[in-house]
Short mmCIF file of C-alpha atoms and ligand atoms in Angstrom, two decimals:
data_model
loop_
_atom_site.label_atom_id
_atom_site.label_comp_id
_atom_site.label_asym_id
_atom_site.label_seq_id
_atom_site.Cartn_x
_atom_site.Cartn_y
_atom_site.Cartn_z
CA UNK A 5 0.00 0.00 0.00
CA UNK A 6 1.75 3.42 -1.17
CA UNK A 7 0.76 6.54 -0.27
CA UNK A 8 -0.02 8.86 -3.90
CA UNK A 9 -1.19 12.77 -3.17
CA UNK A 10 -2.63 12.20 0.28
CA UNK A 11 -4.45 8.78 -0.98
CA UNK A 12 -3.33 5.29 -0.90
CA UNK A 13 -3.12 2.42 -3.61
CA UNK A 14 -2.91 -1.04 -3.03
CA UNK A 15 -1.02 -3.14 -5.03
CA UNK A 16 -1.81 -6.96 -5.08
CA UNK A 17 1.66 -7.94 -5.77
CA UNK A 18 5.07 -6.57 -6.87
CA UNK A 19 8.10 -8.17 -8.41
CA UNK A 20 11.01 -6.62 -8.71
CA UNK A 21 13.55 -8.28 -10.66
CA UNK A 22 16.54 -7.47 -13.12
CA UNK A 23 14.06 -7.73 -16.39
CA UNK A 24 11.37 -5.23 -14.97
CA UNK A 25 9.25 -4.53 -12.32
CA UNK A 26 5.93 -6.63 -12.38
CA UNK A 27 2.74 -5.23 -11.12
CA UNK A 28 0.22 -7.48 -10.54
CA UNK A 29 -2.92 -7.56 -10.06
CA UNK A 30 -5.03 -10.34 -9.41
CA UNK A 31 -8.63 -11.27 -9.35
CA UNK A 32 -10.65 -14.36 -7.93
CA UNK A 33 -13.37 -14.26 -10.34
CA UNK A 34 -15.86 -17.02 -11.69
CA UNK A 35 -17.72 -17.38 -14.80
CA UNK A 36 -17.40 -15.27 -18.00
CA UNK A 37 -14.99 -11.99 -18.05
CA UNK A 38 -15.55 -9.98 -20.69
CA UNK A 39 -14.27 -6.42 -21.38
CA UNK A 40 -11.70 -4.47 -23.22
CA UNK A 41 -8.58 -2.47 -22.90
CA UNK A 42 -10.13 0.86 -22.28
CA UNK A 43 -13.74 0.67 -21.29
CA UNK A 44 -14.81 1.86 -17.45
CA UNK A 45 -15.55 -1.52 -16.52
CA UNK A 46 -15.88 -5.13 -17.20
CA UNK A 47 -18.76 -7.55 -16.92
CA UNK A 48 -18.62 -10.88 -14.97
CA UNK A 49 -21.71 -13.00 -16.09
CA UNK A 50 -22.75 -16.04 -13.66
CA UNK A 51 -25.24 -17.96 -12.69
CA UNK A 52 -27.54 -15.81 -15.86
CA UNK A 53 -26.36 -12.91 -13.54
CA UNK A 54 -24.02 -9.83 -14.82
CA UNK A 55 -22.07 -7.66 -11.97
CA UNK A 56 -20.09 -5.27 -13.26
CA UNK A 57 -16.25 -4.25 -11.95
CA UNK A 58 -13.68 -1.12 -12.19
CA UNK A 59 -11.39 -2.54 -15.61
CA UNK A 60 -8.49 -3.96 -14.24
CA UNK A 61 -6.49 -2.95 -16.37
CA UNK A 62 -7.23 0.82 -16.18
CA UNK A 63 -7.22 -0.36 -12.25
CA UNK A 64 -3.61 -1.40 -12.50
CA UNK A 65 -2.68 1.28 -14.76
CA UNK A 66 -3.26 3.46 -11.21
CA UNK A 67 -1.01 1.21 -9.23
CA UNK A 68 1.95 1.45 -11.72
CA UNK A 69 1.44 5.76 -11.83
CA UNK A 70 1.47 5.05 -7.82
CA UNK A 71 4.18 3.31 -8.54
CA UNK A 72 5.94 6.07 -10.87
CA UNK A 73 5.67 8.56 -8.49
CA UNK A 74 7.15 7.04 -5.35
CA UNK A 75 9.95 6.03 -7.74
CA UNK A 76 10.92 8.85 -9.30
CA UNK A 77 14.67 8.83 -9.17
CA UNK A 78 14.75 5.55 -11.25
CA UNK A 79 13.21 7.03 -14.91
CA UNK A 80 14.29 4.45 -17.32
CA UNK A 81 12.44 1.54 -14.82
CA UNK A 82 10.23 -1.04 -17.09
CA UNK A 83 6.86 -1.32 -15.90
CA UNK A 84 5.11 -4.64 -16.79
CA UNK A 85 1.57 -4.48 -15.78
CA UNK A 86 -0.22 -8.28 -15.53
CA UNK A 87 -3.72 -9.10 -14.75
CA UNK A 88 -3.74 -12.86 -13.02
CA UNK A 89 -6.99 -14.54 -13.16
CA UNK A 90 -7.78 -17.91 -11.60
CA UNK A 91 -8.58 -20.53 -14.00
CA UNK A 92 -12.00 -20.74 -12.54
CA UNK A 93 -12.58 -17.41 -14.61
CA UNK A 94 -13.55 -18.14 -18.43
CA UNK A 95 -11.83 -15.37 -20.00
CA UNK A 96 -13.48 -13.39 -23.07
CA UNK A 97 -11.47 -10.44 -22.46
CA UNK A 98 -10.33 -8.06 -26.19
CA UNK A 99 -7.12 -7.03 -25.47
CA UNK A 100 -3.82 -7.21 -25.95
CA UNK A 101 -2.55 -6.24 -22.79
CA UNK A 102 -1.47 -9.09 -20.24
CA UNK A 103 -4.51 -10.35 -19.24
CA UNK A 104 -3.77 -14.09 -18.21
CA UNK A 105 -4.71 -17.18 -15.68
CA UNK A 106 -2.41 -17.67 -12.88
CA UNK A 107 -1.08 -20.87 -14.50
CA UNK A 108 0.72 -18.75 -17.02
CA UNK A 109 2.39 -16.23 -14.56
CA UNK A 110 5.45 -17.35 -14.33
CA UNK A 111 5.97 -18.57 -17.81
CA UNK A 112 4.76 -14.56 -18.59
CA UNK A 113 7.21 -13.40 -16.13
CA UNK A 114 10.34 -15.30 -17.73
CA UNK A 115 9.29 -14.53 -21.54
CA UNK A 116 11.12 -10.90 -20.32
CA UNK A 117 14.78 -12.22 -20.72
CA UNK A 118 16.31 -8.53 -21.41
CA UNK A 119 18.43 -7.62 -18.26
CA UNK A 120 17.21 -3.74 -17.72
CA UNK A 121 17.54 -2.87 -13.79
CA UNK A 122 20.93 -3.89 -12.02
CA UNK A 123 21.62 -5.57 -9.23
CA UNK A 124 22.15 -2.45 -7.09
CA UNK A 125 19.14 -0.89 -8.33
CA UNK A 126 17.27 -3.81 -8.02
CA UNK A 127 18.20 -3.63 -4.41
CA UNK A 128 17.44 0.01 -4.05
CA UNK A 129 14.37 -0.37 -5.47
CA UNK A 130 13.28 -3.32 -2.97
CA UNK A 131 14.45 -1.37 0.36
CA UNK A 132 12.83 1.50 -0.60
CA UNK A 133 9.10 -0.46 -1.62
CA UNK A 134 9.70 -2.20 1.76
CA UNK A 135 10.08 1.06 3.50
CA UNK A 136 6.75 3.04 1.91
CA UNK A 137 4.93 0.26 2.01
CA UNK A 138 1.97 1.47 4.85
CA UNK A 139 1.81 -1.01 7.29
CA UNK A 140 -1.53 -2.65 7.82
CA UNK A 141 -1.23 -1.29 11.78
CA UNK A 142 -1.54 1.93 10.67
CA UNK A 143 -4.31 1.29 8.62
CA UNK A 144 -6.32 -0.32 11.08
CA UNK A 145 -5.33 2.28 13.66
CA UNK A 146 -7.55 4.64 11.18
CA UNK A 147 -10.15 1.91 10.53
CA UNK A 148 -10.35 1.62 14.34
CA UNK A 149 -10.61 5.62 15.01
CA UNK A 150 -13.62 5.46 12.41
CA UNK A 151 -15.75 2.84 14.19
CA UNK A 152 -15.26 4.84 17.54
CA UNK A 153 -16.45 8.01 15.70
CA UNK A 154 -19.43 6.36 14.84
CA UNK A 155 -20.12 4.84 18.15
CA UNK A 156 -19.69 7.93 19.45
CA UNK A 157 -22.21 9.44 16.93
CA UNK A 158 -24.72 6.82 18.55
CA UNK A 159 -24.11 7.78 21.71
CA UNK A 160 -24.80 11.42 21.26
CA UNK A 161 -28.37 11.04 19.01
CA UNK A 162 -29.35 8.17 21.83
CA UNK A 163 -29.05 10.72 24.22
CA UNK A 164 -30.52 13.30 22.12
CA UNK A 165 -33.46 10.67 22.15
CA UNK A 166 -32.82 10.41 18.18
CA UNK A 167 -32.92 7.02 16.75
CA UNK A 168 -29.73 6.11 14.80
CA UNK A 169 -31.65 3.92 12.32
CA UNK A 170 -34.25 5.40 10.94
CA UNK A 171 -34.09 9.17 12.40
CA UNK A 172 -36.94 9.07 14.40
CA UNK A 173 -37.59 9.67 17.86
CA UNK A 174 -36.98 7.62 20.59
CA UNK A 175 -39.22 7.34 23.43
CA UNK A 176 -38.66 5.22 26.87
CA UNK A 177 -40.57 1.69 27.53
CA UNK A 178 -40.65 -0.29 30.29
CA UNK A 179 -39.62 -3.46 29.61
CA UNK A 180 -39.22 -6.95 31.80
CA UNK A 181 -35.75 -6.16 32.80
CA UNK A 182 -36.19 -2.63 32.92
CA UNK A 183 -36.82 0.45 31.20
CA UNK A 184 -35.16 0.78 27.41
CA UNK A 185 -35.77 2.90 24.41
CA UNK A 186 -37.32 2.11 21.79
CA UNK A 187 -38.16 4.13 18.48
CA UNK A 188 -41.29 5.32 17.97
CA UNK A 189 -41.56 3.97 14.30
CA UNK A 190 -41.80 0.32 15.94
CA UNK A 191 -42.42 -1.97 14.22
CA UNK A 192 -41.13 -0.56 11.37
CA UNK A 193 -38.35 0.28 12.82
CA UNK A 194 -36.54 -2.22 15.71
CA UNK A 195 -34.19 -0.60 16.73
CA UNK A 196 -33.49 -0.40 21.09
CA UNK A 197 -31.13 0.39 23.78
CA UNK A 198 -30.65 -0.21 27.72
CA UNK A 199 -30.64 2.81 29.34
ZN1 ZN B 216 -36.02 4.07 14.32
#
């Protein structure tokens, strides 16, 4: 995960090697892909059913400008964007970009032969990946801040006697252990809390 003008990418998987760096992106899918090259999105059909996804290709395309940017000392690096697929995808994808099952990774990786980053670089490149990479702590420090917010935002319309649901307002009940509150929209709306 890099950080890109205050926002973060994630990258499924990077490979830096001597004949390129690989950026890889990969998708679980079932059922028929079809899309192209430059279209907003593609179309998984299964089960008579059609869901439509962000291209992954224009997806990865983001990753490897992430990329760019937070390597911007090394120019002349080879980008080799790859979209993995698992075979239980059935892939009717027009393109000619790298759009392949997993089986074939490897054998796509090694079909670059051309020796274009050195050893140092190569390296370089790694440490430095290593060190921007956010770590998933400080992610879920943020995740964690956001679900106290909201329980905080709870709180304070509970207490305004607001219901968080559905908006409306909450009056008290007495109940077999007790008195709660309840929203007035019941049953329509469920929604109660212990005092
Ligand atoms: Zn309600």
């Amino acid at each position: 995960m890099l950080r890109v003008d205050g926002k973060t990418s994630q990258i499924d998987h990077v490979v830096v090697s001597n004949y390129g760096i690989f950026v890889i992106e990969t998708k679980n899918y079932k059922g028929w892909i079809l899309g192209d090259e430059h279209g907003e999105s593609w179309t998984q059909v299964i089960y008579k059913r059609k869901e439509k996804f962000f291209n992954p290709i224009r997806q990865n395309y983001g990753h490897i400008q992430a990329l760019k940017q937070n390597l911007q000392e090394y120019s002349e690096l080879n980008y080799v964007p790859i979209i993995v697929f698992s075979i239980d995808a059935d892939l009717k994808v027009k393109t000619n970009a790298k759009v392949i099952y997993s089986v074939k990774l490897l054998k796509t990786i090694r079909e670059f032969a051309a020796e274009t980053i050195t050893e140092q670089q190569k390296e370089e490149i790694y440490a430095k990946l290593l060190a921007l990479n956010v770590r998933d702590k400080e992610v879920r420090t943020q995740h964690v801040e956001g679900i106290h917010k909201k329980k905080a935002e709870v709180t304070n319309q509970v207490s305004a006697n607001i219901c968080p649901k559905c908006g409306g307002e909450l009056i008290t009940r007495k109940g077999k252990y007790g008195d709660f509150k309840g929203c007035k929209n019941y049953p329509k709306c469920r929604f109660t809390i212990t005092n």
